[in-house]
Amino acid sequence: MPDGPAPPGKADRDSAAEPTPPPSAPSGVPAEAQGAGRFAAYLPSIKVTAASILLALVIGALLIVVSDRRVVESFGYFFSYPWDALRNSGAAIAESYTALVTGSVGSWSAITATLERAAPLICGGLAVALAFRCGLFNIGAQGQLVIGAICAAYVGFHYDLPPVVHVIAALLAGLAGGAVWGGIVGLLKARTGAHEVITTIMLNYIALSILTWLLTKEAFQQPGSNNPRSEKVADTATFPELFGVHSGIVLAVAAALGVWWLLERSTVGFEMRAVGANPDASRTAGMSVANVYTIAMVVAGLLAGLAGTQQVLGHEDSLTANFGGTIGFDAITVALLGRATPLGTVLAGLLFGALSVGGTAMQASAATPLALTQVLQALIVLFVAAPALVRGVFRMRSARDGGTVLASGWNS
Amino acid sequence: MELVSTATTVAEPVVRDPEDAKRRTKVGLLLLLVSGLLFYFWTSIDNAEVSYLLGDRTAGAEPGTLPARPVTLGCAVVVLVIALAVASGVLRRGVGNVLAMIVAGFAFILGFIVWAYSDQEAAFQAVITNPLPGTFAIATPLILGALAGCLCERAGVINVAIEGQFLAGAFFASVVASLTYSAGAGLLGGIAAGVGIAAMLALFAIRYLVNQVVLGVVLVVFASGLTAFLLDQVPDDPAVKQYLNDPPTLNDIAIPVLSDIPVIGEAMFNQTILVYLMYASVAVVTFIMFETRWGLRVRAVGEHPKAADTVGINVKRTRWQAVLFGGVFAGLGGAYFTIGSTGSFDKGASSGNGFIALAAVIMGRWHPIWATLAALFFGFVSSLQDQLKLVSKIPSELLTMTPYIATVVAVAGFVGRVRPPAADGEPYVPS
């Protein structure tokens, strides 16, 4: 259900009275786009998202309290002197969350770090979101970005090109690498029906082994060194800086705009959404489902490849075995939180980028484990996806809101 | 083959199915390629013999020897014959075809192994060993996870969260086993954690109607974050750590007669209780799913919940039961990563195996037996890959990817399009 506002995940009693559209029909125009007050129509989902973040922070606060030794000790004599435990808990929570906020948006350097962390998350998120809208579950952003980064880095350090040309060449190589890796999945699905969940998982591992293998090769290693670390990308091939941020973030926003245009304004995008909503109906309508799957995965791979180039052509300028971290996997949660829309993905990417950067600061200054931010991320997405729960907790008036708007099953 | 012969004797015009012709050329070409590769192996081998050892290395068995060149040549010829048979249309779909494919597969593996072990330069001559113990070691958690996936998805609840169940199961198995000094109690801890994640899955999928793919991914992130967070709370001080994350591991139990069977005995019947539980689980899940009233209900609820509701089956309750029951197996699978093998829990202990179990579920077409076979296939290739790392013929970094490539080839070439349970992933909203 790519963009119908009322998928079967409809929880509210009062909205059940309304005529439900057939569950798998590609409903054309979203309700919020008809008529005036677009913002007002978005309001319920904004409220739910804010409430979800709040709820997640509350649970996170509990974990902080548990993880702070001083607090745990003072709870030992809670009944004789409760104020101590409460004050210590308050202090621990305040300290951690202050570190989280100042570490992510507290200063210009923190903001640039957040933006740079967010850029690959946004691109990867777009890769997952686009595939989702086409009814494909792309777990393979990780592999696609690894291959993209390998190609981009190789062009970046091996060739000697004039400044502007070099960065463009490296960027294009990265995009092409990702597109090929994504395209394999699409082609296999279109030709043989191989399920994309299996192939993307396997291709992730294959990409990782290719990376570790290449890092043992002299062509990739830094001269005179045996470390599994590639040569540094030439300065001519790195993204130029704007106000202390590398311009990859501009590319990420441009990519989001491009995906929006592709999905909402182009024929191919319409076909993708139609296939995502109901492949059988699309086939009957004369679309080539196989071609649409292939195109969607090529474009998704391209976007993930862009995420990979941001890792190597941005600040982290040489390849290592784990340069990608878990970006490809985090990208899935980003796409899901963004409800598989370009704007949502950008916002979600920024939020998770901030959480990730702030989490590191929190670990450094407040000694709260970094893993807490992972729990927070999971809880936020979980609560956003379960609006009925959040409204129940906050006693909100239930509104017309369909929960997440994604393909619901494996069926394809 | 019988069909073909009757058609020709009656002398009816044989209708040539273009799909069939296409398949014949494809499979035939693939086999020709394999056979060519084997012929290349044959020409490239210099020394005459490789040694192999199928029994237990410690039992003092003498390794046998195999003439390398004749074996690879034989394998090449076998594959070539099968390739020609497929291409000429002698072999059609059916049992004969499947058997021929299995023979071709074994011939390829045998030829490949013999080639890989021949011409070793190192003074130490590596011996081909039995890949079965490794196969079971790798496949056990995969199979248990795949059973959980099958149960959930047959009931119509997509389970992407197997990895999360593994992580939680591994962590709590370790903690409980450390606290009680008992690996057996650790198993219970693992089960409880697996069921706990399953309960979250069921709660949000069935009660709050959350999109189940989203939910699964989120639960994986949640479980990996939570276990990493809790692990950070365990102090490094060994005096405290031994009570929290330093569990005893399960002992191998040899089953009297069965463990003496030559090649497979040691691998299958001298294992931990967890492996025996795995055998039992496969049988139990298959039996329950296909032979009992409850199993029929589970499958009905996963295929057509409305119809099931109409005949009086409580859809939500059945789904809850199936998801929680699946959690038991996923938790056991998770326990394998701590008390079943290495002991203490590490961050990301299951290292993506939950996703491979998910792939096994899909590859096995949501059927417990086929999913088990898929997991065993993956385990076999992985364990082969582990062995071949000892031999320097192929860079080990490239070998690492062979199980994954093999899975892709198997899925793309032989499994093809799969059909999930009709209502998989769709929440049931009675109207």
mmCIF file with all atom_site columns, N, CA and C in Angstrom, chain A residues 10 63 67 137 192-194 201-202 205-206 209-210 213 216 329 336 369 371 374 378 381-382 385-386 389 404 407-408 410-411, chain B residues 153 158 204 208-211 213-215 218 222 224-225 229 232-233 352 355 366 397 401 404-405 408 411-412 416-417 420 424-425:
data_model
loop_
_atom_site.group_PDB
_atom_site.id
_atom_site.type_symbol
_atom_site.label_atom_id
_atom_site.label_alt_id
_atom_site.label_comp_id
_atom_site.label_asym_id
_atom_site.label_entity_id
_atom_site.label_seq_id
_atom_site.pdbx_PDB_ins_code
_atom_site.Cartn_x
_atom_site.Cartn_y
_atom_site.Cartn_z
_atom_site.occupancy
_atom_site.B_iso_or_equiv
_atom_site.pdbx_formal_charge
_atom_site.auth_seq_id
_atom_site.auth_comp_id
_atom_site.auth_asym_id
_atom_site.auth_atom_id
_atom_site.pdbx_PDB_model_num
ATOM 1   N N  . LYS A 1 10  ? -5.564 -0.394  10.247  1.00 0.00 ? 10  LYS A N  1
ATOM 2   C CA . LYS A 1 10  ? -6.418 0.643   10.766  1.00 0.00 ? 10  LYS A CA 1
ATOM 3   C C  . LYS A 1 10  ? -6.876 0.213   12.134  1.00 0.00 ? 10  LYS A C  1
ATOM 4   N N  . LEU A 1 63  ? 16.288 3.379   31.638  1.00 0.00 ? 63  LEU A N  1
ATOM 5   C CA . LEU A 1 63  ? 17.513 2.612   31.430  1.00 0.00 ? 63  LEU A CA 1
ATOM 6   C C  . LEU A 1 63  ? 18.728 3.370   31.965  1.00 0.00 ? 63  LEU A C  1
ATOM 7   N N  . SER A 1 67  ? 21.378 2.157   34.713  1.00 0.00 ? 67  SER A N  1
ATOM 8   C CA . SER A 1 67  ? 22.781 1.977   34.370  1.00 0.00 ? 67  SER A CA 1
ATOM 9   C C  . SER A 1 67  ? 23.705 2.835   35.228  1.00 0.00 ? 67  SER A C  1
ATOM 10  N N  . PHE A 1 137 ? 11.639 -5.510  -0.323  1.00 0.00 ? 137 PHE A N  1
ATOM 11  C CA . PHE A 1 137 ? 12.258 -5.270  0.972   1.00 0.00 ? 137 PHE A CA 1
ATOM 12  C C  . PHE A 1 137 ? 13.773 -5.327  0.771   1.00 0.00 ? 137 PHE A C  1
ATOM 13  N N  . THR A 1 192 ? 14.381 -14.883 -12.375 1.00 0.00 ? 192 THR A N  1
ATOM 14  C CA . THR A 1 192 ? 14.206 -16.218 -11.808 1.00 0.00 ? 192 THR A CA 1
ATOM 15  C C  . THR A 1 192 ? 13.218 -16.248 -10.659 1.00 0.00 ? 192 THR A C  1
ATOM 16  N N  . GLY A 1 193 ? 12.775 -15.087 -10.203 1.00 0.00 ? 193 GLY A N  1
ATOM 17  C CA . GLY A 1 193 ? 11.863 -15.067 -9.078  1.00 0.00 ? 193 GLY A CA 1
ATOM 18  C C  . GLY A 1 193 ? 12.557 -15.242 -7.744  1.00 0.00 ? 193 GLY A C  1
ATOM 19  N N  . ALA A 1 194 ? 13.896 -15.181 -7.731  1.00 0.00 ? 194 ALA A N  1
ATOM 20  C CA . ALA A 1 194 ? 14.617 -15.326 -6.466  1.00 0.00 ? 194 ALA A CA 1
ATOM 21  C C  . ALA A 1 194 ? 14.182 -14.218 -5.514  1.00 0.00 ? 194 ALA A C  1
ATOM 22  N N  . ILE A 1 201 ? 20.405 -10.273 1.477   1.00 0.00 ? 201 ILE A N  1
ATOM 23  C CA . ILE A 1 201 ? 21.184 -10.695 2.647   1.00 0.00 ? 201 ILE A CA 1
ATOM 24  C C  . ILE A 1 201 ? 22.498 -11.312 2.198   1.00 0.00 ? 201 ILE A C  1
ATOM 25  N N  . MET A 1 202 ? 22.403 -12.207 1.209   1.00 0.00 ? 202 MET A N  1
ATOM 26  C CA . MET A 1 202 ? 23.613 -12.906 0.771   1.00 0.00 ? 202 MET A CA 1
ATOM 27  C C  . MET A 1 202 ? 24.580 -11.934 0.105   1.00 0.00 ? 202 MET A C  1
ATOM 28  N N  . TYR A 1 205 ? 26.820 -10.058 2.485   1.00 0.00 ? 205 TYR A N  1
ATOM 29  C CA . TYR A 1 205 ? 28.007 -10.785 2.943   1.00 0.00 ? 205 TYR A CA 1
ATOM 30  C C  . TYR A 1 205 ? 29.044 -10.859 1.843   1.00 0.00 ? 205 TYR A C  1
ATOM 31  N N  . ILE A 1 206 ? 28.582 -11.072 0.607   1.00 0.00 ? 206 ILE A N  1
ATOM 32  C CA . ILE A 1 206 ? 29.533 -11.184 -0.501  1.00 0.00 ? 206 ILE A CA 1
ATOM 33  C C  . ILE A 1 206 ? 30.290 -9.869  -0.657  1.00 0.00 ? 206 ILE A C  1
ATOM 34  N N  . SER A 1 209 ? 32.910 -9.619  1.950   1.00 0.00 ? 209 SER A N  1
ATOM 35  C CA . SER A 1 209 ? 34.108 -10.437 1.707   1.00 0.00 ? 209 SER A CA 1
ATOM 36  C C  . SER A 1 209 ? 34.946 -9.844  0.592   1.00 0.00 ? 209 SER A C  1
ATOM 37  N N  . ILE A 1 210 ? 34.291 -9.272  -0.419  1.00 0.00 ? 210 ILE A N  1
ATOM 38  C CA . ILE A 1 210 ? 35.072 -8.630  -1.486  1.00 0.00 ? 210 ILE A CA 1
ATOM 39  C C  . ILE A 1 210 ? 35.908 -7.506  -0.889  1.00 0.00 ? 210 ILE A C  1
ATOM 40  N N  . TRP A 1 213 ? 38.783 -8.835  1.098   1.00 0.00 ? 213 TRP A N  1
ATOM 41  C CA . TRP A 1 213 ? 39.766 -9.431  0.200   1.00 0.00 ? 213 TRP A CA 1
ATOM 42  C C  . TRP A 1 213 ? 40.594 -8.344  -0.480  1.00 0.00 ? 213 TRP A C  1
ATOM 43  N N  . THR A 1 216 ? 43.415 -6.789  1.350   1.00 0.00 ? 216 THR A N  1
ATOM 44  C CA . THR A 1 216 ? 44.671 -7.517  1.498   1.00 0.00 ? 216 THR A CA 1
ATOM 45  C C  . THR A 1 216 ? 45.547 -7.379  0.257   1.00 0.00 ? 216 THR A C  1
ATOM 46  N N  . PHE A 1 329 ? 21.967 -1.009  7.613   1.00 0.00 ? 329 PHE A N  1
ATOM 47  C CA . PHE A 1 329 ? 20.897 -1.559  8.432   1.00 0.00 ? 329 PHE A CA 1
ATOM 48  C C  . PHE A 1 329 ? 20.110 -0.449  9.118   1.00 0.00 ? 329 PHE A C  1
ATOM 49  N N  . LEU A 1 336 ? 11.803 3.351   7.528   1.00 0.00 ? 336 LEU A N  1
ATOM 50  C CA . LEU A 1 336 ? 10.542 2.966   8.152   1.00 0.00 ? 336 LEU A CA 1
ATOM 51  C C  . LEU A 1 336 ? 9.972  4.116   8.972   1.00 0.00 ? 336 LEU A C  1
ATOM 52  N N  . PRO A 1 369 ? 26.018 4.096   28.181  1.00 0.00 ? 369 PRO A N  1
ATOM 53  C CA . PRO A 1 369 ? 26.451 3.305   27.025  1.00 0.00 ? 369 PRO A CA 1
ATOM 54  C C  . PRO A 1 369 ? 25.818 3.797   25.725  1.00 0.00 ? 369 PRO A C  1
ATOM 55  N N  . ALA A 1 371 ? 24.900 2.072   23.360  1.00 0.00 ? 371 ALA A N  1
ATOM 56  C CA . ALA A 1 371 ? 23.823 1.191   22.933  1.00 0.00 ? 371 ALA A CA 1
ATOM 57  C C  . ALA A 1 371 ? 22.457 1.756   23.284  1.00 0.00 ? 371 ALA A C  1
ATOM 58  N N  . GLN A 1 374 ? 20.680 3.133   20.440  1.00 0.00 ? 374 GLN A N  1
ATOM 59  C CA . GLN A 1 374 ? 20.092 2.099   19.581  1.00 0.00 ? 374 GLN A CA 1
ATOM 60  C C  . GLN A 1 374 ? 18.714 1.698   20.101  1.00 0.00 ? 374 GLN A C  1
ATOM 61  N N  . ALA A 1 378 ? 15.080 2.172   18.194  1.00 0.00 ? 378 ALA A N  1
ATOM 62  C CA . ALA A 1 378 ? 14.113 1.106   18.006  1.00 0.00 ? 378 ALA A CA 1
ATOM 63  C C  . ALA A 1 378 ? 12.767 1.501   18.592  1.00 0.00 ? 378 ALA A C  1
ATOM 64  N N  . VAL A 1 381 ? 10.839 4.146   16.454  1.00 0.00 ? 381 VAL A N  1
ATOM 65  C CA . VAL A 1 381 ? 10.191 3.581   15.269  1.00 0.00 ? 381 VAL A CA 1
ATOM 66  C C  . VAL A 1 381 ? 9.006  2.719   15.670  1.00 0.00 ? 381 VAL A C  1
ATOM 67  N N  . LEU A 1 382 ? 9.198  1.956   16.732  1.00 0.00 ? 382 LEU A N  1
ATOM 68  C CA . LEU A 1 382 ? 8.132  1.062   17.181  1.00 0.00 ? 382 LEU A CA 1
ATOM 69  C C  . LEU A 1 382 ? 6.877  1.850   17.541  1.00 0.00 ? 382 LEU A C  1
ATOM 70  N N  . ALA A 1 385 ? 5.153  3.449   14.659  1.00 0.00 ? 385 ALA A N  1
ATOM 71  C CA . ALA A 1 385 ? 4.427  2.463   13.867  1.00 0.00 ? 385 ALA A CA 1
ATOM 72  C C  . ALA A 1 385 ? 3.174  1.969   14.579  1.00 0.00 ? 385 ALA A C  1
ATOM 73  N N  . ALA A 1 386 ? 3.046  2.250   15.860  1.00 0.00 ? 386 ALA A N  1
ATOM 74  C CA . ALA A 1 386 ? 1.876  1.786   16.605  1.00 0.00 ? 386 ALA A CA 1
ATOM 75  C C  . ALA A 1 386 ? 1.117  2.979   17.181  1.00 0.00 ? 386 ALA A C  1
ATOM 76  N N  . LEU A 1 389 ? -1.195 2.661   20.226  1.00 0.00 ? 389 LEU A N  1
ATOM 77  C CA . LEU A 1 389 ? -0.580 2.538   21.548  1.00 0.00 ? 389 LEU A CA 1
ATOM 78  C C  . LEU A 1 389 ? -0.238 3.912   22.110  1.00 0.00 ? 389 LEU A C  1
ATOM 79  N N  . THR A 1 404 ? 1.726  3.117   9.505   1.00 0.00 ? 404 THR A N  1
ATOM 80  C CA . THR A 1 404 ? 2.745  3.157   8.468   1.00 0.00 ? 404 THR A CA 1
ATOM 81  C C  . THR A 1 404 ? 2.131  2.794   7.133   1.00 0.00 ? 404 THR A C  1
ATOM 82  N N  . ALA A 1 407 ? 4.221  -1.572  1.928   1.00 0.00 ? 407 ALA A N  1
ATOM 83  C CA . ALA A 1 407 ? 3.740  -2.875  1.500   1.00 0.00 ? 407 ALA A CA 1
ATOM 84  C C  . ALA A 1 407 ? 3.682  -3.771  2.724   1.00 0.00 ? 407 ALA A C  1
ATOM 85  N N  . SER A 1 408 ? 2.637  -4.564  2.846   1.00 0.00 ? 408 SER A N  1
ATOM 86  C CA . SER A 1 408 ? 2.449  -5.237  4.118   1.00 0.00 ? 408 SER A CA 1
ATOM 87  C C  . SER A 1 408 ? 3.026  -6.635  4.138   1.00 0.00 ? 408 SER A C  1
ATOM 88  N N  . TRP A 1 410 ? 5.032  -10.319 2.185   1.00 0.00 ? 410 TRP A N  1
ATOM 89  C CA . TRP A 1 410 ? 6.077  -10.824 1.310   1.00 0.00 ? 410 TRP A CA 1
ATOM 90  C C  . TRP A 1 410 ? 5.560  -10.883 -0.123  1.00 0.00 ? 410 TRP A C  1
ATOM 91  N N  . ASN A 1 411 ? 4.242  -10.843 -0.247  1.00 0.00 ? 411 ASN A N  1
ATOM 92  C CA . ASN A 1 411 ? 3.648  -11.177 -1.542  1.00 0.00 ? 411 ASN A CA 1
ATOM 93  C C  . ASN A 1 411 ? 4.143  -10.249 -2.621  1.00 0.00 ? 411 ASN A C  1
ATOM 94  N N  . GLU B 2 153 ? 5.156  -17.504 10.364  1.00 0.00 ? 153 GLU B N  1
ATOM 95  C CA . GLU B 2 153 ? 4.685  -17.049 9.063   1.00 0.00 ? 153 GLU B CA 1
ATOM 96  C C  . GLU B 2 153 ? 3.564  -17.926 8.539   1.00 0.00 ? 153 GLU B C  1
ATOM 97  N N  . ILE B 2 158 ? 4.650  -12.170 9.822   1.00 0.00 ? 158 ILE B N  1
ATOM 98  C CA . ILE B 2 158 ? 6.005  -12.173 9.296   1.00 0.00 ? 158 ILE B CA 1
ATOM 99  C C  . ILE B 2 158 ? 6.999  -12.031 10.438  1.00 0.00 ? 158 ILE B C  1
ATOM 100 N N  . PHE B 2 204 ? 2.596  -6.256  19.193  1.00 0.00 ? 204 PHE B N  1
ATOM 101 C CA . PHE B 2 204 ? 2.529  -5.125  18.270  1.00 0.00 ? 204 PHE B CA 1
ATOM 102 C C  . PHE B 2 204 ? 1.939  -5.529  16.924  1.00 0.00 ? 204 PHE B C  1
ATOM 103 N N  . TYR B 2 208 ? -1.627 -4.232  18.034  1.00 0.00 ? 208 TYR B N  1
ATOM 104 C CA . TYR B 2 208 ? -1.536 -2.856  17.545  1.00 0.00 ? 208 TYR B CA 1
ATOM 105 C C  . TYR B 2 208 ? -1.384 -2.764  16.031  1.00 0.00 ? 208 TYR B C  1
ATOM 106 N N  . LEU B 2 209 ? -1.448 -3.870  15.336  1.00 0.00 ? 209 LEU B N  1
ATOM 107 C CA . LEU B 2 209 ? -1.501 -3.907  13.877  1.00 0.00 ? 209 LEU B CA 1
ATOM 108 C C  . LEU B 2 209 ? -0.341 -3.180  13.205  1.00 0.00 ? 209 LEU B C  1
ATOM 109 N N  . VAL B 2 210 ? 0.822  -3.242  13.822  1.00 0.00 ? 210 VAL B N  1
ATOM 110 C CA . VAL B 2 210 ? 1.992  -2.599  13.227  1.00 0.00 ? 210 VAL B CA 1
ATOM 111 C C  . VAL B 2 210 ? 2.443  -3.412  12.015  1.00 0.00 ? 210 VAL B C  1
ATOM 112 N N  . ASN B 2 211 ? 2.875  -2.709  10.996  1.00 0.00 ? 211 ASN B N  1
ATOM 113 C CA . ASN B 2 211 ? 3.442  -3.396  9.834   1.00 0.00 ? 211 ASN B CA 1
ATOM 114 C C  . ASN B 2 211 ? 4.544  -4.344  10.294  1.00 0.00 ? 211 ASN B C  1
ATOM 115 N N  . VAL B 2 213 ? 6.959  -6.138  8.832   1.00 0.00 ? 213 VAL B N  1
ATOM 116 C CA . VAL B 2 213 ? 8.356  -6.046  8.397   1.00 0.00 ? 213 VAL B CA 1
ATOM 117 C C  . VAL B 2 213 ? 9.070  -4.970  9.207   1.00 0.00 ? 213 VAL B C  1
ATOM 118 N N  . VAL B 2 214 ? 8.373  -3.828  9.356   1.00 0.00 ? 214 VAL B N  1
ATOM 119 C CA . VAL B 2 214 ? 8.901  -2.751  10.192  1.00 0.00 ? 214 VAL B CA 1
ATOM 120 C C  . VAL B 2 214 ? 9.198  -3.286  11.584  1.00 0.00 ? 214 VAL B C  1
ATOM 121 N N  . LEU B 2 215 ? 8.202  -3.959  12.116  1.00 0.00 ? 215 LEU B N  1
ATOM 122 C CA . LEU B 2 215 ? 8.291  -4.460  13.473  1.00 0.00 ? 215 LEU B CA 1
ATOM 123 C C  . LEU B 2 215 ? 9.483  -5.392  13.651  1.00 0.00 ? 215 LEU B C  1
ATOM 124 N N  . VAL B 2 218 ? 12.688 -3.485  13.652  1.00 0.00 ? 218 VAL B N  1
ATOM 125 C CA . VAL B 2 218 ? 12.797 -2.710  14.885  1.00 0.00 ? 218 VAL B CA 1
ATOM 126 C C  . VAL B 2 218 ? 13.159 -3.611  16.055  1.00 0.00 ? 218 VAL B C  1
ATOM 127 N N  . PHE B 2 222 ? 16.184 -3.301  18.545  1.00 0.00 ? 222 PHE B N  1
ATOM 128 C CA . PHE B 2 222 ? 15.899 -3.229  19.977  1.00 0.00 ? 222 PHE B CA 1
ATOM 129 C C  . PHE B 2 222 ? 16.693 -4.283  20.739  1.00 0.00 ? 222 PHE B C  1
ATOM 130 N N  . SER B 2 224 ? 19.348 -5.946  19.810  1.00 0.00 ? 224 SER B N  1
ATOM 131 C CA . SER B 2 224 ? 20.809 -5.796  19.773  1.00 0.00 ? 224 SER B CA 1
ATOM 132 C C  . SER B 2 224 ? 21.221 -4.623  20.647  1.00 0.00 ? 224 SER B C  1
ATOM 133 N N  . GLY B 2 225 ? 20.398 -3.547  20.668  1.00 0.00 ? 225 GLY B N  1
ATOM 134 C CA . GLY B 2 225 ? 20.706 -2.435  21.552  1.00 0.00 ? 225 GLY B CA 1
ATOM 135 C C  . GLY B 2 225 ? 20.597 -2.828  23.008  1.00 0.00 ? 225 GLY B C  1
ATOM 136 N N  . PHE B 2 229 ? 23.537 -2.948  25.677  1.00 0.00 ? 229 PHE B N  1
ATOM 137 C CA . PHE B 2 229 ? 23.417 -2.060  26.839  1.00 0.00 ? 229 PHE B CA 1
ATOM 138 C C  . PHE B 2 229 ? 23.587 -2.842  28.131  1.00 0.00 ? 229 PHE B C  1
ATOM 139 N N  . ASP B 2 232 ? 27.048 -3.952  28.777  1.00 0.00 ? 232 ASP B N  1
ATOM 140 C CA . ASP B 2 232 ? 27.886 -2.892  29.326  1.00 0.00 ? 232 ASP B CA 1
ATOM 141 C C  . ASP B 2 232 ? 27.712 -2.752  30.834  1.00 0.00 ? 232 ASP B C  1
ATOM 142 N N  . GLN B 2 233 ? 26.575 -3.192  31.348  1.00 0.00 ? 233 GLN B N  1
ATOM 143 C CA . GLN B 2 233 ? 26.337 -3.095  32.786  1.00 0.00 ? 233 GLN B CA 1
ATOM 144 C C  . GLN B 2 233 ? 27.047 -4.185  33.568  1.00 0.00 ? 233 GLN B C  1
ATOM 145 N N  . GLY B 2 352 ? 24.366 -12.019 12.588  1.00 0.00 ? 352 GLY B N  1
ATOM 146 C CA . GLY B 2 352 ? 23.584 -12.064 11.350  1.00 0.00 ? 352 GLY B CA 1
ATOM 147 C C  . GLY B 2 352 ? 22.997 -13.414 11.004  1.00 0.00 ? 352 GLY B C  1
ATOM 148 N N  . PHE B 2 355 ? 19.264 -13.654 10.118  1.00 0.00 ? 355 PHE B N  1
ATOM 149 C CA . PHE B 2 355 ? 18.823 -13.317 8.772   1.00 0.00 ? 355 PHE B CA 1
ATOM 150 C C  . PHE B 2 355 ? 19.033 -14.488 7.827   1.00 0.00 ? 355 PHE B C  1
ATOM 151 N N  . TRP B 2 366 ? 8.587  -21.984 3.369   1.00 0.00 ? 366 TRP B N  1
ATOM 152 C CA . TRP B 2 366 ? 7.754  -21.935 4.568   1.00 0.00 ? 366 TRP B CA 1
ATOM 153 C C  . TRP B 2 366 ? 7.346  -23.326 5.043   1.00 0.00 ? 366 TRP B C  1
ATOM 154 N N  . GLU B 2 397 ? 39.881 -15.051 1.844   1.00 0.00 ? 397 GLU B N  1
ATOM 155 C CA . GLU B 2 397 ? 38.880 -13.991 1.855   1.00 0.00 ? 397 GLU B CA 1
ATOM 156 C C  . GLU B 2 397 ? 37.821 -14.241 0.791   1.00 0.00 ? 397 GLU B C  1
ATOM 157 N N  . MET B 2 401 ? 33.079 -16.011 0.932   1.00 0.00 ? 401 MET B N  1
ATOM 158 C CA . MET B 2 401 ? 31.805 -15.661 0.326   1.00 0.00 ? 401 MET B CA 1
ATOM 159 C C  . MET B 2 401 ? 31.117 -16.833 -0.358  1.00 0.00 ? 401 MET B C  1
ATOM 160 N N  . TYR B 2 404 ? 27.497 -17.860 0.623   1.00 0.00 ? 404 TYR B N  1
ATOM 161 C CA . TYR B 2 404 ? 26.489 -16.880 0.225   1.00 0.00 ? 404 TYR B CA 1
ATOM 162 C C  . TYR B 2 404 ? 26.232 -16.961 -1.279  1.00 0.00 ? 404 TYR B C  1
ATOM 163 N N  . ILE B 2 405 ? 27.328 -17.119 -2.044  1.00 0.00 ? 405 ILE B N  1
ATOM 164 C CA . ILE B 2 405 ? 27.147 -17.260 -3.490  1.00 0.00 ? 405 ILE B CA 1
ATOM 165 C C  . ILE B 2 405 ? 26.358 -18.531 -3.776  1.00 0.00 ? 405 ILE B C  1
ATOM 166 N N  . VAL B 2 408 ? 22.760 -17.926 -3.230  1.00 0.00 ? 408 VAL B N  1
ATOM 167 C CA . VAL B 2 408 ? 22.144 -17.147 -4.310  1.00 0.00 ? 408 VAL B CA 1
ATOM 168 C C  . VAL B 2 408 ? 21.923 -18.025 -5.531  1.00 0.00 ? 408 VAL B C  1
ATOM 169 N N  . VAL B 2 411 ? 19.084 -20.411 -4.897  1.00 0.00 ? 411 VAL B N  1
ATOM 170 C CA . VAL B 2 411 ? 17.779 -19.752 -4.909  1.00 0.00 ? 411 VAL B CA 1
ATOM 171 C C  . VAL B 2 411 ? 17.404 -19.355 -6.332  1.00 0.00 ? 411 VAL B C  1
ATOM 172 N N  . ALA B 2 412 ? 18.371 -18.765 -7.037  1.00 0.00 ? 412 ALA B N  1
ATOM 173 C CA . ALA B 2 412 ? 18.052 -18.271 -8.371  1.00 0.00 ? 412 ALA B CA 1
ATOM 174 C C  . ALA B 2 412 ? 17.902 -19.422 -9.356  1.00 0.00 ? 412 ALA B C  1
ATOM 175 N N  . GLY B 2 416 ? 13.757 -20.698 -7.239  1.00 0.00 ? 416 GLY B N  1
ATOM 176 C CA . GLY B 2 416 ? 12.932 -19.823 -8.065  1.00 0.00 ? 416 GLY B CA 1
ATOM 177 C C  . GLY B 2 416 ? 11.848 -19.123 -7.281  1.00 0.00 ? 416 GLY B C  1
ATOM 178 N N  . ARG B 2 417 ? 10.737 -18.906 -7.952  1.00 0.00 ? 417 ARG B N  1
ATOM 179 C CA . ARG B 2 417 ? 9.669  -18.136 -7.336  1.00 0.00 ? 417 ARG B CA 1
ATOM 180 C C  . ARG B 2 417 ? 9.033  -18.933 -6.209  1.00 0.00 ? 417 ARG B C  1
ATOM 181 N N  . PRO B 2 420 ? 4.476  -17.274 -0.592  1.00 0.00 ? 420 PRO B N  1
ATOM 182 C CA . PRO B 2 420 ? 4.291  -17.256 0.858   1.00 0.00 ? 420 PRO B CA 1
ATOM 183 C C  . PRO B 2 420 ? 2.852  -17.574 1.222   1.00 0.00 ? 420 PRO B C  1
ATOM 184 N N  . ASP B 2 424 ? 0.201  -13.844 4.864   1.00 0.00 ? 424 ASP B N  1
ATOM 185 C CA . ASP B 2 424 ? 1.411  -13.548 5.617   1.00 0.00 ? 424 ASP B CA 1
ATOM 186 C C  . ASP B 2 424 ? 1.625  -12.045 5.686   1.00 0.00 ? 424 ASP B C  1
ATOM 187 N N  . GLY B 2 425 ? 1.710  -11.520 6.903   1.00 0.00 ? 425 GLY B N  1
ATOM 188 C CA . GLY B 2 425 ? 1.983  -10.098 7.076   1.00 0.00 ? 425 GLY B CA 1
ATOM 189 C C  . GLY B 2 425 ? 0.749  -9.228  7.113   1.00 0.00 ? 425 GLY B C  1
#
